[in-house]
CSV table of C-alpha atoms in Angstrom, one decimal:
chain,number,residue,atom,x,y,z
A,1,MET,CA,82.5,92.2,102.6
A,2,SER,CA,85.2,89.5,101.7
A,3,ASP,CA,88.0,89.0,103.4
A,4,SER,CA,90.0,88.8,100.8
A,5,LEU,CA,92.8,91.5,99.6
A,6,PRO,CA,91.6,93.5,96.3
A,7,ASP,CA,93.6,92.7,93.3
A,8,ALA,CA,95.8,95.3,93.3
A,9,SER,CA,97.0,94.7,96.5
A,10,ILE,CA,97.4,91.1,95.7
A,11,GLU,CA,99.4,91.9,92.9
A,12,SER,CA,101.4,94.7,94.3
A,13,SER,CA,102.3,91.8,96.7
A,14,GLY,CA,103.5,89.6,94.6
A,15,ILE,CA,105.7,92.4,93.0
A,16,SER,CA,107.4,92.8,96.4
A,17,ALA,CA,107.5,89.3,97.1
A,18,ALA,CA,109.6,88.9,93.4
A,19,VAL,CA,111.6,92.0,94.0
A,20,ARG,CA,112.9,90.9,97.5
A,21,GLU,CA,113.4,87.5,95.9
A,22,LEU,CA,115.6,88.5,93.1
A,23,GLU,CA,117.6,91.1,95.4
A,24,GLU,CA,118.5,88.5,97.4
A,25,ASP,CA,119.3,86.1,94.5
A,26,ILE,CA,121.4,89.0,92.8
A,27,VAL,CA,123.3,90.0,96.5
A,28,LEU,CA,124.0,86.3,96.7
A,29,GLY,CA,125.2,85.4,93.5
A,30,SER,CA,122.7,83.3,92.1
A,31,LEU,CA,122.1,85.9,89.5
A,32,HIS,CA,125.7,87.1,88.3
A,33,PRO,CA,126.7,90.5,86.8
A,34,ARG,CA,125.4,90.9,83.2
A,35,GLU,CA,122.9,87.7,83.7
A,36,ARG,CA,119.7,88.9,81.8
A,37,LEU,CA,116.3,89.1,83.5
A,38,ILE,CA,113.7,88.4,80.9
A,39,GLU,CA,110.3,89.0,81.4
A,40,ASP,CA,108.6,86.0,80.7
A,41,GLU,CA,111.0,84.1,83.1
A,42,LEU,CA,109.5,85.9,85.5
A,43,MET,CA,106.0,85.7,84.7
A,44,ARG,CA,106.4,82.0,84.8
A,45,ARG,CA,108.4,81.9,88.3
A,46,PHE,CA,106.6,84.4,90.2
A,47,ALA,CA,103.1,83.8,88.3
A,48,LEU,CA,102.9,87.8,87.4
A,49,LYS,CA,101.5,89.5,84.4
A,50,ARG,CA,103.4,91.1,82.2
A,51,HIS,CA,103.0,94.6,83.5
A,52,ALA,CA,103.7,93.4,86.9
A,53,ALA,CA,107.2,92.0,85.6
A,54,ARG,CA,107.9,95.2,83.9
A,55,GLU,CA,107.7,96.8,87.5
A,56,VAL,CA,109.5,94.1,89.2
A,57,LEU,CA,112.3,95.0,86.5
A,58,ALA,CA,111.8,98.8,86.9
A,59,GLU,CA,111.9,98.6,90.6
A,60,LEU,CA,115.4,96.5,90.6
A,61,ALA,CA,116.6,99.2,88.5
A,62,ARG,CA,115.3,101.9,90.6
A,63,ARG,CA,117.5,99.9,93.7
A,64,GLY,CA,120.5,99.8,91.5
A,65,LEU,CA,120.7,96.2,91.0
A,66,VAL,CA,120.0,96.1,87.2
A,67,GLU,CA,120.3,97.9,84.2
A,68,ARG,CA,118.8,98.1,80.5
A,69,ARG,CA,121.3,98.0,77.9
A,70,LYS,CA,120.9,98.8,74.4
A,71,ASN,CA,119.7,95.8,72.4
A,72,ILE,CA,120.1,93.2,75.5
A,73,GLY,CA,117.3,94.1,77.5
A,74,CYS,CA,117.8,93.7,81.3
A,75,GLU,CA,120.4,92.5,83.3
A,76,VAL,CA,122.0,92.5,86.2
A,77,ARG,CA,124.0,95.3,86.9
A,78,ALA,CA,128.4,95.2,86.4
A,79,PHE,CA,130.2,97.7,87.8
A,80,ALA,CA,133.6,99.0,86.9
A,81,VAL,CA,136.4,99.0,88.8
A,82,GLN,CA,136.2,103.0,89.2
A,83,GLU,CA,132.7,103.0,90.3
A,84,VAL,CA,133.1,100.3,93.0
A,85,VAL,CA,136.1,102.5,94.2
A,86,GLU,CA,134.2,105.8,94.2
A,87,LEU,CA,131.1,104.1,95.7
A,88,TYR,CA,132.7,102.7,98.6
A,89,GLN,CA,134.9,106.0,98.8
A,90,LEU,CA,131.4,108.2,99.2
A,91,ARG,CA,130.0,105.1,101.8
A,92,GLU,CA,133.1,105.8,103.9
A,93,LEU,CA,132.7,109.3,104.3
A,94,LEU,CA,128.9,108.9,105.1
A,95,GLU,CA,129.7,106.3,107.5
A,96,ALA,CA,132.4,107.8,109.1
A,97,GLU,CA,130.4,111.1,109.4
A,98,ALA,CA,127.6,109.3,110.8
A,99,ALA,CA,129.9,107.6,113.4
A,100,ARG,CA,131.4,111.4,114.2
A,101,ILE,CA,127.9,112.4,115.4
A,102,LEU,CA,126.4,109.4,117.0
A,103,PRO,CA,126.0,109.7,120.8
A,104,CYS,CA,128.8,108.1,122.1
A,105,PRO,CA,128.5,106.7,124.5
A,106,LEU,CA,125.2,105.4,123.0
A,107,PRO,CA,122.3,104.9,125.8
A,108,ALA,CA,121.3,102.0,127.3
A,109,GLU,CA,118.0,101.5,125.6
A,110,ALA,CA,119.7,102.1,121.8
A,111,LEU,CA,122.6,99.5,122.9
A,112,ASP,CA,119.9,96.6,123.6
A,113,ARG,CA,118.2,97.2,120.3
A,114,LEU,CA,121.6,97.1,118.6
A,115,LYS,CA,122.4,94.0,120.5
A,116,ALA,CA,119.4,92.4,120.1
A,117,ILE,CA,119.8,92.6,116.5
A,118,GLN,CA,123.4,91.9,116.3
A,119,ARG,CA,122.4,88.3,118.3
A,120,GLU,CA,120.1,87.5,115.6
A,121,HIS,CA,122.5,88.3,113.0
A,122,ASP,CA,124.9,86.1,115.0
A,123,GLN,CA,122.6,83.2,114.8
A,124,ALA,CA,122.6,83.4,110.9
A,125,VAL,CA,126.3,83.5,110.8
A,126,ALA,CA,126.2,80.0,112.9
A,127,ASP,CA,123.5,78.8,110.9
A,128,GLU,CA,125.3,79.5,107.8
A,129,ASP,CA,122.3,81.1,106.4
A,130,PRO,CA,123.4,83.7,103.9
A,131,ARG,CA,119.9,85.3,103.3
A,132,ALA,CA,119.5,85.7,106.9
A,133,VAL,CA,122.8,87.3,107.3
A,134,PHE,CA,122.0,89.9,104.7
A,135,HIS,CA,118.9,90.7,105.9
A,136,THR,CA,120.1,91.1,109.6
A,137,ASN,CA,123.1,92.9,108.6
A,138,LEU,CA,120.8,95.5,106.7
A,139,ARG,CA,118.7,95.7,110.1
A,140,PHE,CA,121.9,96.6,112.2
A,141,HIS,CA,123.2,99.4,110.0
A,142,GLU,CA,119.9,101.0,109.6
A,143,THR,CA,119.2,100.8,113.5
A,144,LEU,CA,122.9,101.6,114.1
A,145,PHE,CA,123.3,104.9,111.8
A,146,GLY,CA,119.4,105.9,112.6
A,147,PHE,CA,120.9,107.4,116.0
A,148,CYS,CA,122.5,110.0,114.1
A,149,ASN,CA,120.5,112.8,114.5
A,150,ASN,CA,120.9,113.8,111.0
A,151,SER,CA,118.0,112.5,108.8
A,152,VAL,CA,119.4,113.6,105.4
A,153,LEU,CA,122.7,111.7,106.2
A,154,GLN,CA,120.4,108.9,107.2
A,155,ARG,CA,118.9,108.4,103.9
A,156,ALA,CA,122.1,109.1,101.8
A,157,ILE,CA,123.6,106.1,103.9
A,158,GLN,CA,120.9,104.0,103.1
A,159,GLU,CA,120.8,104.8,99.6
A,160,TYR,CA,124.3,104.2,98.9
A,161,ALA,CA,124.2,101.0,100.6
A,162,ARG,CA,121.3,100.1,98.4
A,163,GLN,CA,123.4,100.7,95.3
A,164,THR,CA,125.8,98.3,96.4
A,165,HIS,CA,123.9,95.5,97.5
A,166,ALA,CA,125.2,93.5,94.1
A,167,ILE,CA,128.4,94.1,95.1
A,168,ARG,CA,128.3,92.2,98.4
A,169,PHE,CA,127.7,88.7,97.5
A,170,SER,CA,131.4,87.6,97.4
A,171,SER,CA,131.7,88.6,101.2
A,172,LEU,CA,128.0,87.3,101.7
A,173,VAL,CA,129.0,83.7,100.6
A,174,ASP,CA,132.3,83.6,102.1
A,175,ALA,CA,132.4,82.4,105.6
A,176,SER,CA,135.4,84.1,106.8
A,177,TYR,CA,134.1,87.5,105.5
A,178,ARG,CA,130.9,86.9,107.4
A,179,GLU,CA,132.5,86.0,110.8
A,180,ARG,CA,134.9,89.1,110.3
A,181,ALA,CA,131.6,91.4,109.9
A,182,ARG,CA,130.1,89.5,112.7
A,183,LEU,CA,133.1,90.6,114.9
A,184,GLU,CA,133.2,94.2,113.9
A,185,HIS,CA,129.7,94.8,114.7
A,186,TRP,CA,130.4,93.6,118.2
A,187,ALA,CA,133.2,96.2,118.2
A,188,MET,CA,131.1,99.3,117.0
A,189,ILE,CA,128.7,97.8,119.9
A,190,ALA,CA,131.7,98.1,122.5
A,191,ALA,CA,133.0,101.5,121.3
A,192,LEU,CA,129.4,102.8,121.4
A,193,GLU,CA,129.1,101.4,124.8
A,194,GLU,CA,132.5,102.7,126.2
A,195,GLY,CA,132.4,106.3,124.7
A,196,ARG,CA,135.6,105.2,122.2
A,197,ARG,CA,134.6,107.6,119.3
A,198,GLU,CA,137.7,107.2,117.2
A,199,ASP,CA,137.8,103.6,117.5
A,200,LEU,CA,133.8,103.3,116.5
A,201,ILE,CA,135.2,105.7,113.3
A,202,ARG,CA,137.9,103.6,112.7
A,203,VAL,CA,135.9,99.9,112.6
A,204,CYS,CA,133.2,101.5,110.7
A,205,ARG,CA,135.6,102.6,108.1
A,206,GLY,CA,137.3,99.3,107.7
A,207,HIS,CA,134.0,97.6,107.8
A,208,LEU,CA,133.4,98.3,104.2
A,209,ALA,CA,136.5,97.1,102.9
A,210,PRO,CA,136.0,93.5,102.3
A,211,SER,CA,132.9,93.7,100.1
A,212,CYS,CA,134.9,96.0,97.6
A,213,ASP,CA,137.8,94.0,97.7
A,214,ALA,CA,136.3,90.8,97.1
A,215,TYR,CA,133.9,92.0,94.3
A,216,LEU,CA,137.1,93.5,92.6
A,217,ALA,CA,138.9,90.2,93.3
A,218,ALA,CA,136.0,88.1,91.8
A,219,ASN,CA,135.2,90.1,88.5
A,220,ARG,CA,138.4,91.5,87.1
A,221,HIS,CA,136.8,90.9,83.9
A,222,LEU,CA,134.4,93.4,84.4
A,223,SER,CA,136.6,96.1,85.3
A,224,ARG,CA,135.8,97.9,81.9
A,225,ARG,CA,132.3,98.8,79.9
A,226,GLU,CA,132.0,97.6,76.9
A,227,PRO,CA,131.4,100.2,74.2
A,228,GLY,CA,127.8,101.7,73.8
A,229,SER,CA,127.0,100.3,77.3
A,230,ASN,CA,124.7,102.4,79.3
């Protein structure tokens, strides 16, 4: 039997790699709001067949990163001011509720896991590596909220965090925002370690604001949808 992966598995791996790389490009601002994504270009860049390039675009759309617009095609999602505000209001409610029901103080083993991830995040910030910052930040929050005993709430937090990935680029590429986030992560850990629930809730709420504010400041010209947009 051949050790090589079946063609379908190779194609699936190629789709996943393309989705990951394009997601990073959007989050880090290499692809801008309303920039078009063209199938032929994706086929060349990632050595994909056309149906695979279409699946990449479909997956990005499912993640809320791109949208299809009539007579234009697929483009990086742009958010109206009201959309951004409402998404972050909902995220604040969800994450504050998770902070309210998390074990506090958090057991030592769970704290050790969070600290280990945060040290990786610290290193990514020190290295000025926005891609590593993005991924270690995701792992930190997924792990943190994974400790709350409500699987429905966990899924909701992950879903709406994913929907705001395209909003985060302004804060990820700014060193002062990255440092603020790093310090706030340690403040969350300290509150969990010392049983200071109200401080935990306060820090979790405030932690979301910089990404929201930075996106709105950088994209004021996108504050309204064009007529006929989806």
